[in-house]
Protein backbone atom coordinates (compact mmCIF):
# COMPACT_ATOMS: atom_id res chain seq x y z
CA UNK A 1 0.00 0.00 0.00
CA UNK A 2 1.50 3.31 -1.08
CA UNK A 3 0.80 6.60 0.66
CA UNK A 4 -1.16 9.24 -1.27
CA UNK A 5 0.79 12.22 0.11
CA UNK A 6 4.56 12.55 0.28
CA UNK A 7 6.69 13.92 3.11
CA UNK A 8 7.10 17.70 2.72
CA UNK A 9 3.85 18.08 0.74
CA UNK A 10 1.37 20.82 1.74
CA UNK A 11 -2.13 19.52 2.47
CA UNK A 12 -5.28 20.60 4.29
CA UNK A 13 -7.44 18.82 6.84
CA UNK A 14 -11.07 18.47 5.73
CA UNK A 15 -12.23 19.71 9.13
CA UNK A 16 -9.92 22.80 8.96
CA UNK A 17 -9.57 23.65 5.26
CA UNK A 18 -7.98 27.06 5.92
CA UNK A 19 -4.97 25.72 7.84
CA UNK A 20 -2.01 24.66 5.69
CA UNK A 21 -0.28 21.53 6.93
CA UNK A 22 3.01 20.02 5.90
CA UNK A 23 3.40 16.25 5.97
CA UNK A 24 6.35 15.66 8.28
CA UNK A 25 6.22 11.88 8.44
CA UNK A 26 4.17 8.98 7.16
CA UNK A 27 3.87 5.72 9.04
CA UNK A 28 1.48 3.21 7.44
CA UNK A 29 -2.01 4.71 7.48
CA UNK A 30 -1.04 7.72 9.64
CA UNK A 31 0.25 11.17 8.59
CA UNK A 32 2.09 13.39 11.08
CA UNK A 33 1.56 17.03 10.14
CA UNK A 34 2.98 20.38 11.20
CA UNK A 35 1.13 23.67 10.75
CA UNK A 36 2.87 25.77 8.09
CA UNK A 37 1.57 29.10 9.37
CA UNK A 38 1.90 28.31 13.07
CA UNK A 39 4.86 25.89 13.48
CA UNK A 40 4.93 26.18 17.28
CA UNK A 41 1.54 24.44 17.47
CA UNK A 42 1.71 20.78 18.48
CA UNK A 43 1.98 18.30 15.65
CA UNK A 44 -1.31 16.75 14.49
CA UNK A 45 -2.02 13.24 13.30
CA UNK A 46 -4.43 12.34 10.48
CA UNK A 47 -5.60 9.38 8.46
CA UNK A 48 -5.38 9.75 4.68
CA UNK A 49 -9.17 10.10 4.36
CA UNK A 50 -9.06 13.22 6.58
CA UNK A 51 -6.68 15.14 4.28
CA UNK A 52 -6.99 16.87 0.91
CA UNK A 53 -4.56 18.61 -1.43
CA UNK A 54 -6.28 22.01 -1.54
CA UNK A 55 -9.64 23.40 -0.42
CA UNK A 56 -10.40 24.58 -3.98
CA UNK A 57 -10.02 21.09 -5.46
CA UNK A 58 -12.77 19.78 -3.16
CA UNK A 59 -15.32 22.32 -4.40
CA UNK A 60 -14.72 21.84 -8.13
PDB file of N, CA and C in Angstrom:
ATOM      1  N   UNK A   1       0.844  -1.185   0.000  1.00  0.00           N
ATOM      2  CA  UNK A   1       0.000   0.000   0.000  1.00  0.00           C
ATOM      3  C   UNK A   1       0.890   1.249   0.000  1.00  0.00           C
ATOM      4  N   UNK A   2       0.693   2.098  -0.965  1.00  0.00           N
ATOM      5  CA  UNK A   2       1.504   3.306  -1.083  1.00  0.00           C
ATOM      6  C   UNK A   2       0.732   4.506  -0.535  1.00  0.00           C
ATOM      7  N   UNK A   3       1.463   5.417   0.113  1.00  0.00           N
ATOM      8  CA  UNK A   3       0.801   6.598   0.658  1.00  0.00           C
ATOM      9  C   UNK A   3       0.453   7.587  -0.456  1.00  0.00           C
ATOM     10  N   UNK A   4      -0.652   8.274  -0.285  1.00  0.00           N
ATOM     11  CA  UNK A   4      -1.157   9.239  -1.271  1.00  0.00           C
ATOM     12  C   UNK A   4      -0.366  10.541  -1.241  1.00  0.00           C
ATOM     13  N   UNK A   5       0.065  10.963  -0.062  1.00  0.00           N
ATOM     14  CA  UNK A   5       0.786  12.218   0.109  1.00  0.00           C
ATOM     15  C   UNK A   5       2.232  11.923   0.490  1.00  0.00           C
ATOM     16  N   UNK A   6       3.136  12.731   0.015  1.00  0.00           N
ATOM     17  CA  UNK A   6       4.565  12.551   0.276  1.00  0.00           C
ATOM     18  C   UNK A   6       5.035  13.464   1.402  1.00  0.00           C
ATOM     19  N   UNK A   7       6.111  13.085   2.061  1.00  0.00           N
ATOM     20  CA  UNK A   7       6.691  13.923   3.112  1.00  0.00           C
ATOM     21  C   UNK A   7       7.112  15.259   2.510  1.00  0.00           C
ATOM     22  N   UNK A   8       6.785  16.356   3.205  1.00  0.00           N
ATOM     23  CA  UNK A   8       7.096  17.697   2.719  1.00  0.00           C
ATOM     24  C   UNK A   8       5.978  18.330   1.915  1.00  0.00           C
ATOM     25  N   UNK A   9       4.967  17.558   1.543  1.00  0.00           N
ATOM     26  CA  UNK A   9       3.848  18.078   0.743  1.00  0.00           C
ATOM     27  C   UNK A   9       2.910  18.912   1.622  1.00  0.00           C
ATOM     28  N   UNK A  10       2.336  19.966   1.035  1.00  0.00           N
ATOM     29  CA  UNK A  10       1.375  20.817   1.739  1.00  0.00           C
ATOM     30  C   UNK A  10      -0.025  20.275   1.480  1.00  0.00           C
ATOM     31  N   UNK A  11      -0.763  20.046   2.553  1.00  0.00           N
ATOM     32  CA  UNK A  11      -2.128  19.517   2.473  1.00  0.00           C
ATOM     33  C   UNK A  11      -3.021  20.311   3.424  1.00  0.00           C
ATOM     34  N   UNK A  12      -4.284  19.968   3.422  1.00  0.00           N
ATOM     35  CA  UNK A  12      -5.275  20.602   4.291  1.00  0.00           C
ATOM     36  C   UNK A  12      -6.128  19.522   4.936  1.00  0.00           C
ATOM     37  N   UNK A  13      -6.526  19.745   6.174  1.00  0.00           N
ATOM     38  CA  UNK A  13      -7.443  18.825   6.842  1.00  0.00           C
ATOM     39  C   UNK A  13      -8.863  19.188   6.406  1.00  0.00           C
ATOM     40  N   UNK A  14      -9.691  18.200   6.154  1.00  0.00           N
ATOM     41  CA  UNK A  14     -11.067  18.469   5.732  1.00  0.00           C
ATOM     42  C   UNK A  14     -11.842  19.237   6.799  1.00  0.00           C
ATOM     43  N   UNK A  15     -11.519  19.023   8.049  1.00  0.00           N
ATOM     44  CA  UNK A  15     -12.225  19.713   9.134  1.00  0.00           C
ATOM     45  C   UNK A  15     -11.711  21.137   9.347  1.00  0.00           C
ATOM     46  N   UNK A  16     -10.515  21.458   8.841  1.00  0.00           N
ATOM     47  CA  UNK A  16      -9.924  22.803   8.962  1.00  0.00           C
ATOM     48  C   UNK A  16      -9.305  23.173   7.616  1.00  0.00           C
ATOM     49  N   UNK A  17     -10.119  23.435   6.611  1.00  0.00           N
ATOM     50  CA  UNK A  17      -9.574  23.653   5.261  1.00  0.00           C
ATOM     51  C   UNK A  17      -8.784  24.946   5.078  1.00  0.00           C
ATOM     52  N   UNK A  18      -8.754  25.814   6.070  1.00  0.00           N
ATOM     53  CA  UNK A  18      -7.985  27.056   5.924  1.00  0.00           C
ATOM     54  C   UNK A  18      -6.576  26.950   6.498  1.00  0.00           C
ATOM     55  N   UNK A  19      -6.289  25.888   7.226  1.00  0.00           N
ATOM     56  CA  UNK A  19      -4.967  25.723   7.839  1.00  0.00           C
ATOM     57  C   UNK A  19      -4.075  24.845   6.963  1.00  0.00           C
ATOM     58  N   UNK A  20      -2.959  25.425   6.511  1.00  0.00           N
ATOM     59  CA  UNK A  20      -2.011  24.664   5.694  1.00  0.00           C
ATOM     60  C   UNK A  20      -1.189  23.756   6.597  1.00  0.00           C
ATOM     61  N   UNK A  21      -1.052  22.513   6.182  1.00  0.00           N
ATOM     62  CA  UNK A  21      -0.281  21.535   6.931  1.00  0.00           C
ATOM     63  C   UNK A  21       0.816  20.959   6.054  1.00  0.00           C
ATOM     64  N   UNK A  22       1.950  20.684   6.637  1.00  0.00           N
ATOM     65  CA  UNK A  22       3.014  20.023   5.904  1.00  0.00           C
ATOM     66  C   UNK A  22       3.161  18.605   6.459  1.00  0.00           C
ATOM     67  N   UNK A  23       3.198  17.633   5.554  1.00  0.00           N
ATOM     68  CA  UNK A  23       3.403  16.253   5.965  1.00  0.00           C
ATOM     69  C   UNK A  23       4.846  16.138   6.455  1.00  0.00           C
ATOM     70  N   UNK A  24       5.014  15.820   7.715  1.00  0.00           N
ATOM     71  CA  UNK A  24       6.348  15.665   8.281  1.00  0.00           C
ATOM     72  C   UNK A  24       6.793  14.215   8.194  1.00  0.00           C
ATOM     73  N   UNK A  25       5.863  13.302   8.432  1.00  0.00           N
ATOM     74  CA  UNK A  25       6.220  11.885   8.444  1.00  0.00           C
ATOM     75  C   UNK A  25       5.001  11.051   8.122  1.00  0.00           C
ATOM     76  N   UNK A  26       5.235   9.930   7.449  1.00  0.00           N
ATOM     77  CA  UNK A  26       4.167   8.982   7.159  1.00  0.00           C
ATOM     78  C   UNK A  26       4.567   7.626   7.719  1.00  0.00           C
ATOM     79  N   UNK A  27       3.715   7.076   8.539  1.00  0.00           N
ATOM     80  CA  UNK A  27       3.873   5.716   9.040  1.00  0.00           C
ATOM     81  C   UNK A  27       2.588   5.016   8.625  1.00  0.00           C
ATOM     82  N   UNK A  28       2.663   3.828   8.057  1.00  0.00           N
ATOM     83  CA  UNK A  28       1.484   3.212   7.435  1.00  0.00           C
ATOM     84  C   UNK A  28       0.142   3.604   8.056  1.00  0.00           C
ATOM     85  N   UNK A  29      -0.649   4.262   7.193  1.00  0.00           N
ATOM     86  CA  UNK A  29      -2.012   4.709   7.477  1.00  0.00           C
ATOM     87  C   UNK A  29      -2.097   5.993   8.294  1.00  0.00           C
ATOM     88  N   UNK A  30      -0.989   6.539   8.789  1.00  0.00           N
ATOM     89  CA  UNK A  30      -1.036   7.724   9.641  1.00  0.00           C
ATOM     90  C   UNK A  30      -0.062   8.783   9.127  1.00  0.00           C
ATOM     91  N   UNK A  31      -0.565  10.027   9.018  1.00  0.00           N
ATOM     92  CA  UNK A  31       0.255  11.167   8.595  1.00  0.00           C
ATOM     93  C   UNK A  31       0.479  12.090   9.786  1.00  0.00           C
ATOM     94  N   UNK A  32       1.730  12.439  10.030  1.00  0.00           N
ATOM     95  CA  UNK A  32       2.095  13.386  11.084  1.00  0.00           C
ATOM     96  C   UNK A  32       2.317  14.731  10.411  1.00  0.00           C
ATOM     97  N   UNK A  33       1.554  15.737  10.819  1.00  0.00           N
ATOM     98  CA  UNK A  33       1.561  17.030  10.141  1.00  0.00           C
ATOM     99  C   UNK A  33       1.930  18.172  11.076  1.00  0.00           C
ATOM    100  N   UNK A  34       2.607  19.160  10.495  1.00  0.00           N
ATOM    101  CA  UNK A  34       2.977  20.381  11.202  1.00  0.00           C
ATOM    102  C   UNK A  34       2.280  21.546  10.524  1.00  0.00           C
ATOM    103  N   UNK A  35       1.761  22.479  11.307  1.00  0.00           N
ATOM    104  CA  UNK A  35       1.126  23.671  10.752  1.00  0.00           C
ATOM    105  C   UNK A  35       2.181  24.534  10.073  1.00  0.00           C
ATOM    106  N   UNK A  36       1.934  24.936   8.836  1.00  0.00           N
ATOM    107  CA  UNK A  36       2.871  25.766   8.086  1.00  0.00           C
ATOM    108  C   UNK A  36       2.872  27.194   8.635  1.00  0.00           C
ATOM    109  N   UNK A  37       1.700  27.719   8.930  1.00  0.00           N
ATOM    110  CA  UNK A  37       1.568  29.103   9.371  1.00  0.00           C
ATOM    111  C   UNK A  37       1.817  29.296  10.864  1.00  0.00           C
ATOM    112  N   UNK A  38       1.764  28.229  11.624  1.00  0.00           N
ATOM    113  CA  UNK A  38       1.900  28.310  13.068  1.00  0.00           C
ATOM    114  C   UNK A  38       2.739  27.116  13.555  1.00  0.00           C
ATOM    115  N   UNK A  39       4.039  27.073  13.210  1.00  0.00           N
ATOM    116  CA  UNK A  39       4.855  25.888  13.480  1.00  0.00           C
ATOM    117  C   UNK A  39       5.055  25.545  14.956  1.00  0.00           C
ATOM    118  N   UNK A  40       4.782  26.498  15.857  1.00  0.00           N
ATOM    119  CA  UNK A  40       4.934  26.181  17.279  1.00  0.00           C
ATOM    120  C   UNK A  40       3.753  25.373  17.830  1.00  0.00           C
ATOM    121  N   UNK A  41       2.677  25.272  17.048  1.00  0.00           N
ATOM    122  CA  UNK A  41       1.543  24.440  17.469  1.00  0.00           C
ATOM    123  C   UNK A  41       1.981  22.977  17.539  1.00  0.00           C
ATOM    124  N   UNK A  42       1.363  22.201  18.419  1.00  0.00           N
ATOM    125  CA  UNK A  42       1.705  20.780  18.476  1.00  0.00           C
ATOM    126  C   UNK A  42       1.397  20.085  17.143  1.00  0.00           C
ATOM    127  N   UNK A  43       2.169  19.087  16.860  1.00  0.00           N
ATOM    128  CA  UNK A  43       1.975  18.297  15.653  1.00  0.00           C
ATOM    129  C   UNK A  43       0.615  17.602  15.709  1.00  0.00           C
ATOM    130  N   UNK A  44      -0.015  17.439  14.554  1.00  0.00           N
ATOM    131  CA  UNK A  44      -1.307  16.750  14.494  1.00  0.00           C
ATOM    132  C   UNK A  44      -1.163  15.477  13.688  1.00  0.00           C
ATOM    133  N   UNK A  45      -2.057  14.544  13.938  1.00  0.00           N
ATOM    134  CA  UNK A  45      -2.021  13.238  13.295  1.00  0.00           C
ATOM    135  C   UNK A  45      -3.333  13.020  12.555  1.00  0.00           C
ATOM    136  N   UNK A  46      -3.240  12.552  11.311  1.00  0.00           N
ATOM    137  CA  UNK A  46      -4.429  12.342  10.483  1.00  0.00           C
ATOM    138  C   UNK A  46      -4.337  11.031   9.730  1.00  0.00           C
ATOM    139  N   UNK A  47      -5.504  10.479   9.418  1.00  0.00           N
ATOM    140  CA  UNK A  47      -5.600   9.382   8.460  1.00  0.00           C
ATOM    141  C   UNK A  47      -5.706   9.998   7.078  1.00  0.00           C
ATOM    142  N   UNK A  48      -5.354   9.247   6.059  1.00  0.00           N
ATOM    143  CA  UNK A  48      -5.384   9.747   4.683  1.00  0.00           C
ATOM    144  C   UNK A  48      -6.752  10.306   4.299  1.00  0.00           C
ATOM    145  N   UNK A  49      -7.815   9.669   4.725  1.00  0.00           N
ATOM    146  CA  UNK A  49      -9.171  10.099   4.358  1.00  0.00           C
ATOM    147  C   UNK A  49      -9.556  11.453   4.958  1.00  0.00           C
ATOM    148  N   UNK A  50      -8.788  11.940   5.928  1.00  0.00           N
ATOM    149  CA  UNK A  50      -9.061  13.222   6.577  1.00  0.00           C
ATOM    150  C   UNK A  50      -8.327  14.391   5.928  1.00  0.00           C
ATOM    151  N   UNK A  51      -7.495  14.108   4.919  1.00  0.00           N
ATOM    152  CA  UNK A  51      -6.680  15.140   4.280  1.00  0.00           C
ATOM    153  C   UNK A  51      -7.094  15.363   2.835  1.00  0.00           C
ATOM    154  N   UNK A  52      -6.761  16.553   2.323  1.00  0.00           N
ATOM    155  CA  UNK A  52      -6.994  16.873   0.910  1.00  0.00           C
ATOM    156  C   UNK A  52      -5.856  17.766   0.437  1.00  0.00           C
ATOM    157  N   UNK A  53      -5.682  17.830  -0.874  1.00  0.00           N
ATOM    158  CA  UNK A  53      -4.560  18.606  -1.427  1.00  0.00           C
ATOM    159  C   UNK A  53      -4.788  20.102  -1.340  1.00  0.00           C
ATOM    160  N   UNK A  54      -5.984  20.583  -1.670  1.00  0.00           N
ATOM    161  CA  UNK A  54      -6.277  22.014  -1.536  1.00  0.00           C
ATOM    162  C   UNK A  54      -7.784  22.181  -1.369  1.00  0.00           C
ATOM    163  N   UNK A  55      -8.201  23.198  -0.615  1.00  0.00           N
ATOM    164  CA  UNK A  55      -9.636  23.403  -0.418  1.00  0.00           C
ATOM    165  C   UNK A  55     -10.376  23.634  -1.725  1.00  0.00           C
ATOM    166  N   UNK A  56      -9.741  24.289  -2.701  1.00  0.00           N
ATOM    167  CA  UNK A  56     -10.397  24.578  -3.979  1.00  0.00           C
ATOM    168  C   UNK A  56     -10.699  23.312  -4.759  1.00  0.00           C
ATOM    169  N   UNK A  57      -9.809  22.318  -4.691  1.00  0.00           N
ATOM    170  CA  UNK A  57     -10.020  21.093  -5.463  1.00  0.00           C
ATOM    171  C   UNK A  57     -11.214  20.302  -4.957  1.00  0.00           C
ATOM    172  N   UNK A  58     -11.611  20.484  -3.699  1.00  0.00           N
ATOM    173  CA  UNK A  58     -12.770  19.784  -3.158  1.00  0.00           C
ATOM    174  C   UNK A  58     -14.083  20.396  -3.626  1.00  0.00           C
ATOM    175  N   UNK A  59     -14.070  21.663  -3.998  1.00  0.00           N
ATOM    176  CA  UNK A  59     -15.320  22.323  -4.401  1.00  0.00           C
ATOM    177  C   UNK A  59     -15.562  22.270  -5.892  1.00  0.00           C
ATOM    178  N   UNK A  60     -14.561  21.884  -6.666  1.00  0.00           N
ATOM    179  CA  UNK A  60     -14.715  21.839  -8.131  1.00  0.00           C
ATOM    180  C   UNK A  60     -15.418  20.582  -8.566  1.00  0.00           C
TER     181      UNK A  60
END
